[in-house]
Short mmCIF file of C-alpha atoms and ligand atoms in Angstrom, two decimals:
data_model
loop_
_atom_site.label_atom_id
_atom_site.label_comp_id
_atom_site.label_asym_id
_atom_site.label_seq_id
_atom_site.Cartn_x
_atom_site.Cartn_y
_atom_site.Cartn_z
CA MET A 141 85.72 58.04 82.59
CA GLN A 142 84.75 58.78 86.16
CA GLN A 143 81.62 60.86 86.49
CA THR A 144 81.53 63.98 88.58
CA THR A 145 79.48 64.20 91.76
CA LEU A 146 79.09 67.95 91.30
CA ASP A 147 75.70 69.37 90.40
CA ILE A 148 76.94 71.61 87.60
CA THR A 149 73.45 72.83 86.66
CA ARG A 150 72.94 74.13 90.18
CA ILE A 151 76.45 75.60 90.34
CA ARG A 152 75.92 77.48 87.08
CA LYS A 153 72.87 79.21 88.56
CA ASP A 154 75.23 80.93 91.02
CA PHE A 155 77.02 82.75 88.17
CA PRO A 156 74.77 85.46 86.68
CA ILE A 157 77.21 86.18 83.83
CA LEU A 158 76.86 82.64 82.45
CA LYS A 159 73.30 83.49 81.39
CA ARG A 160 74.32 86.24 79.00
CA GLU A 161 74.64 86.11 75.27
CA VAL A 162 77.59 87.22 73.18
CA ASN A 163 77.07 88.07 69.52
CA GLY A 164 73.67 86.42 69.59
CA ASN A 165 74.88 83.15 71.10
CA PRO A 166 74.90 81.88 74.68
CA LEU A 167 78.29 82.67 76.22
CA VAL A 168 80.82 79.82 76.46
CA TYR A 169 83.47 81.18 78.78
CA LEU A 170 86.77 79.32 78.37
CA ASP A 171 89.20 82.00 79.51
CA ASN A 172 89.34 80.99 83.15
CA ALA A 173 93.13 81.06 83.31
CA ALA A 174 92.96 84.82 82.65
CA THR A 175 90.21 85.47 85.15
CA SER A 176 87.40 83.45 86.69
CA GLN A 177 83.75 84.44 86.88
CA THR A 178 82.11 85.63 90.07
CA PRO A 179 79.37 83.72 91.92
CA LYS A 180 76.38 85.43 93.56
CA PRO A 181 77.61 85.03 97.17
CA VAL A 182 80.77 86.98 96.27
CA ILE A 183 78.78 89.67 94.43
CA ASP A 184 76.45 89.88 97.45
CA THR A 185 79.43 90.29 99.76
CA ILE A 186 80.67 93.25 97.69
CA VAL A 187 77.22 94.88 97.64
CA GLY A 188 76.79 94.12 101.35
CA TYR A 189 80.07 95.79 102.26
CA TYR A 190 79.29 99.04 100.45
CA SER A 191 75.64 98.97 101.58
CA ASN A 192 76.25 98.29 105.28
CA TYR A 193 79.73 98.76 106.72
CA ASN A 194 82.02 100.62 104.33
CA ALA A 195 84.73 102.18 106.56
CA ASN A 196 88.48 102.36 106.88
CA ILE A 197 89.96 99.56 108.93
CA HIS A 198 92.21 99.27 112.00
CA ARG A 199 92.12 102.92 113.03
CA GLY A 200 88.53 103.70 113.91
CA VAL A 201 86.70 103.45 117.23
CA HIS A 202 83.30 103.63 115.61
CA THR A 203 81.07 100.67 114.84
CA LEU A 204 81.45 100.62 111.07
CA ALA A 205 85.26 100.68 111.37
CA GLN A 206 85.08 97.80 113.84
CA GLU A 207 82.81 95.76 111.58
CA ALA A 208 84.98 96.37 108.53
CA THR A 209 88.14 95.48 110.48
CA ASP A 210 86.57 92.29 111.84
CA ALA A 211 85.41 91.19 108.39
CA TYR A 212 88.80 91.96 106.82
CA GLU A 213 90.74 90.06 109.48
CA LYS A 214 88.25 87.17 109.26
CA ALA A 215 89.01 87.03 105.54
CA ARG A 216 92.71 86.78 106.34
CA ILE A 217 91.95 83.73 108.50
CA LYS A 218 89.88 82.19 105.68
CA ILE A 219 92.90 82.57 103.40
CA GLN A 220 95.14 81.12 106.10
CA ASN A 221 92.87 78.08 106.39
CA PHE A 222 92.47 77.64 102.63
CA PHE A 223 96.25 77.39 102.19
CA ASN A 224 96.80 75.79 105.60
CA ALA A 225 99.29 78.40 106.80
CA ALA A 226 100.40 78.00 110.42
CA LYS A 227 99.68 81.62 111.36
CA ALA A 228 97.28 84.31 110.16
CA HIS A 229 100.06 86.93 110.10
CA GLU A 230 101.94 84.80 107.54
CA ILE A 231 99.21 85.84 105.09
CA LEU A 232 99.66 89.29 103.55
CA PHE A 233 96.96 90.98 101.53
CA THR A 234 98.36 92.22 98.23
CA SER A 235 96.88 93.50 95.00
CA GLY A 236 97.57 90.13 93.35
CA THR A 237 100.31 87.72 92.39
CA THR A 238 102.34 90.39 90.59
CA HIS A 239 102.41 92.57 93.70
CA SER A 240 103.19 89.55 95.90
CA ILE A 241 106.21 88.59 93.82
CA ASN A 242 107.48 92.17 93.78
CA ILE A 243 107.36 92.35 97.58
CA VAL A 244 109.71 89.38 97.81
CA ALA A 245 111.95 90.41 94.89
CA ASN A 246 112.33 93.87 96.34
CA GLY A 247 113.06 92.54 99.83
CA PHE A 248 115.78 90.24 98.55
CA SER A 249 117.75 93.28 97.32
CA SER A 250 119.08 93.44 100.88
CA PHE A 251 120.20 89.80 100.87
CA LEU A 252 121.83 89.23 97.45
CA THR A 253 125.21 90.20 96.10
CA LYS A 254 127.45 89.50 93.13
CA GLY A 255 128.07 85.78 92.66
CA ASP A 256 124.65 84.81 94.06
CA GLU A 257 122.23 83.02 91.76
CA VAL A 258 118.47 83.08 91.30
CA LEU A 259 117.01 80.07 89.45
CA VAL A 260 113.82 80.62 87.49
CA SER A 261 111.93 78.04 85.44
CA ALA A 262 111.63 78.24 81.66
CA MET A 263 107.83 78.31 81.82
CA GLU A 264 107.13 81.39 83.91
CA HIS A 265 104.59 84.15 83.52
CA HIS A 266 106.32 87.50 82.91
CA SER A 267 105.42 88.57 86.43
CA ASN A 268 107.62 85.76 87.77
CA ILE A 269 110.52 86.71 85.46
CA VAL A 270 110.81 90.50 85.29
CA PRO A 271 110.95 91.25 89.07
CA TRP A 272 113.86 88.77 89.37
CA GLN A 273 115.67 90.32 86.42
CA MET A 274 115.28 93.70 88.12
CA LEU A 275 116.54 92.20 91.39
CA CYS A 276 119.60 90.74 89.64
CA GLU A 277 120.30 94.08 87.95
CA ARG A 278 120.20 95.86 91.31
CA THR A 279 122.37 93.37 93.17
CA GLY A 280 124.74 91.89 90.56
CA ALA A 281 123.32 88.41 91.17
CA SER A 282 122.72 86.24 88.10
CA LEU A 283 119.52 84.71 86.79
CA LYS A 284 119.70 81.08 85.61
CA VAL A 285 116.93 79.31 83.71
CA ILE A 286 115.76 75.78 84.59
CA PRO A 287 115.13 74.22 81.16
CA MET A 288 112.10 72.24 80.01
CA ASN A 289 111.36 69.54 77.42
CA PRO A 290 108.91 69.66 74.46
CA GLU A 291 106.14 68.17 76.63
CA GLY A 292 106.42 71.26 78.81
CA GLU A 293 108.03 69.52 81.78
CA LEU A 294 111.00 70.85 83.74
CA LEU A 295 114.23 68.90 83.38
CA MET A 296 114.72 67.87 86.97
CA GLN A 297 118.18 66.34 86.56
CA GLU A 298 119.44 69.57 85.03
CA PHE A 299 117.79 71.52 87.82
CA LYS A 300 119.58 69.46 90.45
CA GLY A 301 122.87 70.03 88.61
CA MET A 302 122.32 73.81 88.70
CA LEU A 303 121.95 73.97 92.48
CA SER A 304 125.00 75.07 94.47
CA ASP A 305 126.02 77.12 97.48
CA ASN A 306 125.57 80.17 95.25
CA THR A 307 121.85 79.45 94.78
CA LYS A 308 119.98 81.86 97.02
CA LEU A 309 116.52 81.68 95.51
CA VAL A 310 114.50 79.31 93.35
CA VAL A 311 111.29 80.63 91.78
CA CYS A 312 108.79 78.58 89.85
CA ASN A 313 105.10 78.40 89.15
CA HIS A 314 103.07 75.59 90.67
CA VAL A 315 101.02 75.38 87.46
CA SER A 316 101.93 76.99 84.13
CA ASN A 317 99.28 79.38 82.84
CA ALA A 318 100.33 78.78 79.23
CA LEU A 319 100.81 74.99 79.27
CA GLY A 320 98.85 73.72 82.26
CA THR A 321 101.84 71.72 83.56
CA ILE A 322 101.70 70.92 87.27
CA ASN A 323 105.32 71.21 88.35
CA PRO A 324 106.88 68.82 90.91
CA ILE A 325 107.31 71.67 93.37
CA LYS A 326 107.66 69.49 96.44
CA VAL A 327 110.89 68.06 95.03
CA ILE A 328 112.00 71.50 93.82
CA ILE A 329 111.46 72.95 97.30
CA SER A 330 113.31 70.21 99.16
CA GLU A 331 116.23 70.19 96.70
CA ALA A 332 116.53 73.97 96.94
CA HIS A 333 116.40 73.86 100.72
CA ALA A 334 119.19 71.27 100.73
CA VAL A 335 121.57 73.96 99.39
CA GLY A 336 120.13 76.67 101.64
CA ALA A 337 118.10 78.48 98.98
CA ALA A 338 114.70 80.03 99.61
CA VAL A 339 111.77 79.14 97.32
CA LEU A 340 108.93 81.27 95.97
CA ILE A 341 106.12 79.43 94.23
CA ASP A 342 103.72 81.36 91.99
CA GLY A 343 100.43 79.64 92.74
CA ALA A 344 98.15 81.85 90.63
CA GLN A 345 97.09 78.91 88.43
CA ALA A 346 97.27 76.19 91.06
CA ALA A 347 95.17 77.54 93.92
CA PRO A 348 91.90 77.55 91.90
CA HIS A 349 92.32 73.98 90.67
CA ILE A 350 94.29 71.73 93.04
CA LYS A 351 94.78 71.42 96.77
CA VAL A 352 97.57 73.60 98.18
CA ASP A 353 99.03 73.12 101.65
CA VAL A 354 101.92 75.48 102.30
CA GLN A 355 103.03 73.66 105.44
CA GLU A 356 103.07 70.29 103.74
CA LEU A 357 105.02 71.82 100.84
CA ASN A 358 107.36 73.53 103.33
CA VAL A 359 107.47 76.45 100.88
CA ASP A 360 108.96 79.81 101.91
CA PHE A 361 106.71 82.06 99.79
CA TYR A 362 103.49 81.26 97.92
CA THR A 363 101.29 83.63 95.91
CA ALA A 364 97.72 83.72 94.56
CA SER A 365 95.29 86.18 92.94
CA ALA A 366 91.66 86.42 94.07
CA HIS A 367 90.35 87.09 90.55
CA LYS A 368 91.37 83.59 89.42
CA LEU A 369 89.64 82.12 92.47
CA CYS A 370 86.11 83.46 91.85
CA GLY A 371 86.97 86.67 93.70
CA PRO A 372 87.39 90.28 92.54
CA THR A 373 90.35 91.81 90.70
CA GLY A 374 92.97 93.90 92.46
CA VAL A 375 93.41 91.67 95.49
CA GLY A 376 95.57 88.67 96.22
CA MET A 377 97.81 87.16 98.79
CA LEU A 378 101.39 86.45 99.68
CA TYR A 379 102.12 83.64 102.08
CA GLY A 380 105.54 83.92 103.71
CA LYS A 381 107.02 81.85 106.50
CA GLU A 382 107.14 83.96 109.64
CA GLU A 383 110.94 83.78 109.84
CA TRP A 384 111.23 85.12 106.26
CA LEU A 385 108.64 87.88 106.66
CA THR A 386 110.38 89.00 109.84
CA LYS A 387 113.73 89.25 108.04
CA LEU A 388 112.39 90.80 104.84
CA PRO A 389 112.40 94.63 104.75
CA PRO A 390 109.08 96.38 103.98
CA TYR A 391 108.26 97.10 100.36
CA GLN A 392 106.36 100.35 100.67
CA GLY A 393 106.41 103.02 103.34
CA GLY A 394 103.27 104.77 104.53
CA GLY A 395 100.41 104.64 106.96
CA GLU A 396 99.44 101.42 108.73
CA MET A 397 102.91 99.80 108.33
CA ILE A 398 104.57 101.77 111.16
CA ALA A 399 104.91 101.40 114.92
CA GLU A 400 106.22 104.93 115.53
CA VAL A 401 107.22 107.80 113.25
CA THR A 402 109.41 110.80 114.02
CA PHE A 403 111.44 112.79 111.52
CA GLU A 404 114.58 111.17 112.91
CA LYS A 405 113.46 107.56 112.76
CA THR A 406 110.54 105.27 112.01
CA THR A 407 110.02 101.84 113.51
CA TYR A 408 107.92 99.36 111.60
CA ALA A 409 104.78 97.60 112.67
CA GLY A 410 104.78 93.86 113.25
CA LEU A 411 103.44 91.26 110.82
CA PRO A 412 101.39 91.42 108.72
CA HIS A 413 101.03 95.23 108.85
CA LYS A 414 104.70 95.88 108.01
CA PHE A 415 103.85 94.92 104.43
CA GLU A 416 100.43 96.52 104.21
CA ALA A 417 101.04 100.25 103.82
CA GLY A 418 98.08 102.49 103.11
CA THR A 419 94.37 101.78 102.87
CA PRO A 420 94.03 98.36 101.25
CA ASN A 421 91.33 96.94 99.00
CA ILE A 422 89.11 96.28 102.03
CA CYS A 423 86.01 95.18 100.14
CA GLY A 424 88.17 93.07 97.81
CA GLY A 425 89.84 91.32 100.73
CA ILE A 426 86.51 90.49 102.34
CA ALA A 427 85.14 89.28 98.99
CA PHE A 428 88.29 87.15 98.52
CA GLY A 429 87.35 85.41 101.77
CA ALA A 430 83.79 84.85 100.49
CA ALA A 431 85.18 83.40 97.24
CA LEU A 432 87.32 80.91 99.15
CA ASP A 433 84.25 79.92 101.21
CA TYR A 434 82.41 79.28 97.96
CA ILE A 435 85.19 77.10 96.53
CA LYS A 436 85.62 75.27 99.82
CA ASN A 437 81.90 74.48 99.87
CA ILE A 438 82.12 72.82 96.47
CA GLY A 439 85.37 71.12 97.46
CA ILE A 440 88.74 71.54 95.77
CA GLU A 441 89.18 67.77 95.32
CA ALA A 442 85.82 67.49 93.54
CA ILE A 443 86.76 70.50 91.42
CA ALA A 444 90.13 68.97 90.49
CA GLN A 445 88.50 65.68 89.53
CA TYR A 446 85.73 67.26 87.43
CA GLU A 447 88.08 69.64 85.65
CA HIS A 448 90.30 66.68 84.83
CA GLU A 449 87.30 65.00 83.19
CA LEU A 450 86.77 68.15 81.13
CA LEU A 451 90.46 68.24 80.19
CA THR A 452 90.46 64.63 78.99
CA TYR A 453 87.22 65.07 77.06
CA ALA A 454 88.31 68.31 75.38
CA THR A 455 91.82 67.03 74.59
CA ASP A 456 90.48 63.88 72.90
CA ARG A 457 87.95 65.81 70.86
CA LEU A 458 90.41 68.52 69.85
CA LEU A 459 93.06 66.01 68.74
CA SER A 460 90.51 64.45 66.37
CA ILE A 461 90.65 67.67 64.32
CA GLU A 462 93.31 67.43 61.64
CA GLY A 463 96.22 69.85 61.98
CA VAL A 464 95.79 70.52 65.71
CA LYS A 465 98.94 70.65 67.79
CA ILE A 466 98.70 70.94 71.58
CA TYR A 467 101.50 72.64 73.52
CA GLY A 468 101.93 71.27 77.01
CA THR A 469 101.36 67.52 77.14
CA SER A 470 102.70 66.79 80.59
CA GLN A 471 101.23 63.82 82.46
CA GLU A 472 100.37 66.17 85.30
CA LYS A 473 98.15 68.94 83.97
CA THR A 474 95.32 71.21 84.99
CA ALA A 475 92.49 71.95 82.55
CA VAL A 476 94.37 74.31 80.23
CA ILE A 477 94.76 73.53 76.52
CA SER A 478 97.13 75.64 74.45
CA PHE A 479 97.00 74.75 70.78
CA ASN A 480 97.43 75.85 67.19
CA ILE A 481 96.02 74.70 63.88
CA LYS A 482 98.49 74.20 61.09
CA GLY A 483 98.72 77.18 58.77
CA ILE A 484 96.24 79.37 60.68
CA HIS A 485 97.07 82.32 62.95
CA PRO A 486 95.70 81.83 66.50
CA TYR A 487 94.20 85.33 66.51
CA ASP A 488 91.97 84.50 63.51
CA ILE A 489 90.52 81.45 65.26
CA GLY A 490 89.96 83.45 68.46
CA THR A 491 88.13 86.18 66.56
CA LEU A 492 85.80 83.73 64.80
CA LEU A 493 85.10 81.86 68.05
CA ASP A 494 84.09 85.16 69.67
CA LYS A 495 81.54 85.67 66.88
CA MET A 496 80.04 82.36 68.03
CA GLY A 497 79.98 83.51 71.67
CA ILE A 498 83.00 81.42 72.68
CA ALA A 499 85.64 83.20 74.77
CA VAL A 500 89.18 81.86 74.51
CA ARG A 501 92.51 83.64 74.76
CA THR A 502 95.02 83.99 71.96
CA GLY A 503 98.57 85.28 72.07
CA HIS A 504 101.66 84.69 74.19
CA HIS A 505 99.77 84.51 77.53
CA CYS A 506 102.39 86.70 79.25
CA ALA A 507 104.90 83.90 78.73
CA GLN A 508 106.94 84.90 75.67
CA PRO A 509 109.91 82.64 76.52
CA ILE A 510 107.60 79.62 76.18
CA MET A 511 106.46 80.79 72.73
CA ASP A 512 110.12 81.34 71.75
CA TYR A 513 110.92 77.81 72.90
CA PHE A 514 108.26 76.38 70.60
CA LYS A 515 109.13 78.95 67.88
CA ILE A 516 105.54 80.18 67.60
CA PRO A 517 104.04 83.67 67.96
CA GLY A 518 101.32 82.46 70.27
CA THR A 519 98.61 79.88 70.84
CA ILE A 520 94.88 79.60 71.25
CA ARG A 521 94.22 78.79 74.89
CA ALA A 522 91.04 77.24 76.23
CA SER A 523 91.03 77.03 80.02
CA PHE A 524 88.26 75.38 81.97
CA SER A 525 86.60 75.83 85.31
CA PHE A 526 84.23 73.74 87.42
CA TYR A 527 81.23 75.64 86.00
CA ASN A 528 82.01 74.59 82.42
CA THR A 529 80.20 71.64 80.86
CA LYS A 530 80.81 68.98 78.23
CA GLU A 531 78.07 70.61 76.14
CA GLU A 532 80.14 73.80 76.15
CA ILE A 533 83.19 71.83 75.06
CA ASP A 534 81.11 70.39 72.19
CA ARG A 535 80.19 73.91 71.12
CA PHE A 536 83.84 74.93 71.37
CA ILE A 537 84.96 71.97 69.24
CA ASP A 538 82.24 72.63 66.66
CA GLY A 539 83.37 76.26 66.65
CA VAL A 540 86.99 75.35 66.03
CA VAL A 541 86.00 73.02 63.17
CA LYS A 542 83.86 75.76 61.62
CA ALA A 543 86.55 78.42 62.05
CA LYS A 544 89.12 76.12 60.51
CA GLN A 545 86.89 75.54 57.46
CA MET A 546 86.35 79.27 57.05
CA LEU A 547 90.08 80.03 57.24
CA SER A 548 91.55 77.26 55.11
C1 PLP B 256 97.72 85.49 86.28
C2 PLP B 256 99.08 85.04 86.63
C3 PLP B 256 100.01 85.91 87.20
C4 PLP B 256 99.72 87.36 87.44
O1 PLP B 256 98.66 87.54 88.30
P1 PLP B 256 98.01 88.99 88.51
O2 PLP B 256 96.73 88.68 89.19
O3 PLP B 256 97.83 89.56 87.14
O4 PLP B 256 98.97 89.77 89.33
C5 PLP B 256 101.24 85.40 87.53
N1 PLP B 256 101.56 84.11 87.32
C6 PLP B 256 100.69 83.25 86.78
C7 PLP B 256 101.08 81.82 86.59
C8 PLP B 256 99.43 83.68 86.41
O5 PLP B 256 98.58 82.83 85.84
#
């Protein structure tokens, strides 16, 4: 096994929360796919904003308003650079991936009609299913599901067979939050483009763990949430190609998104403001930028490599426990392990692990169709980040063994 070059001990010092105890034990936080923890530089950015330059942006002539506006727009450029977008105004601030997807799904109401098709993968988070169902209900378009195999990989031949002139949109996650599968989105995007369909990729689980380059992918829309990227909750981004964002109608009406308003007619502001009605999460946006700086400093390639070491180590150790079944065994995976133990409800394991200070998630992970596919009510999910250690995985494995003994 390759050894990481990251100084994990030093990195862990940046995360105050990792020092706390839970139920009398040092915290082992393995719920990173639900939300990541926040490093000191991001916390300092939040405190710094409210301590020094809290003001509404874009409209003020005074110094604080200028400083807040500058910091917010600088954060937009940090996001642009992190995802390698061609233009800063192709990056929209949103409240998170869910909001980002809804902006696109709502906008496509103007473009779709009966007979059109939206293809969605079988392994989506509910937030990349429901908005498309609502869109299809509004427009009469139909939703088609790209199937997957028991390893949790999309069936690419079937996908290609589903594409036609009727396909207007293909939506898929880059990485599955419930299985960890890294989907072959480059192929998906180019095949979809070959029939003239637009593509939205839900990158909520990919951006924190692997390199993303929206220009190289040639993707039309890409989404991410700050809170999974060491940033705060309630802020995220939507990347859209300029040509698409220009065509797409605004999602919400209000202040900031207009050029001119009279009671007879309103003209909309240019990009990105057309999609940013109202006072945004200013502090959150700035902190999102600080979080991306933090990740960039560590290096996304180094993160990907180290997390892969953790995945291999944890998978091997977990499979040595009798009765463990892992869901999601794709060759290409991020450090997410969804599993069950024969005859034991996932919730019971999760509850006992919490007593030992170990945080994992149990349930359907907002992906009920995946659970239906495997005919299970849910799984236990351990998801790792670059600040986790092999010692923590050992404690997790010991915890699972102990919980299993107590429950069988
Ligand atoms: C977390 C997640 C979402 C939803 O993100 P929010 O930040 O809750 O809006 C969507 N898709 C995937 C794959 C996710 O992991």
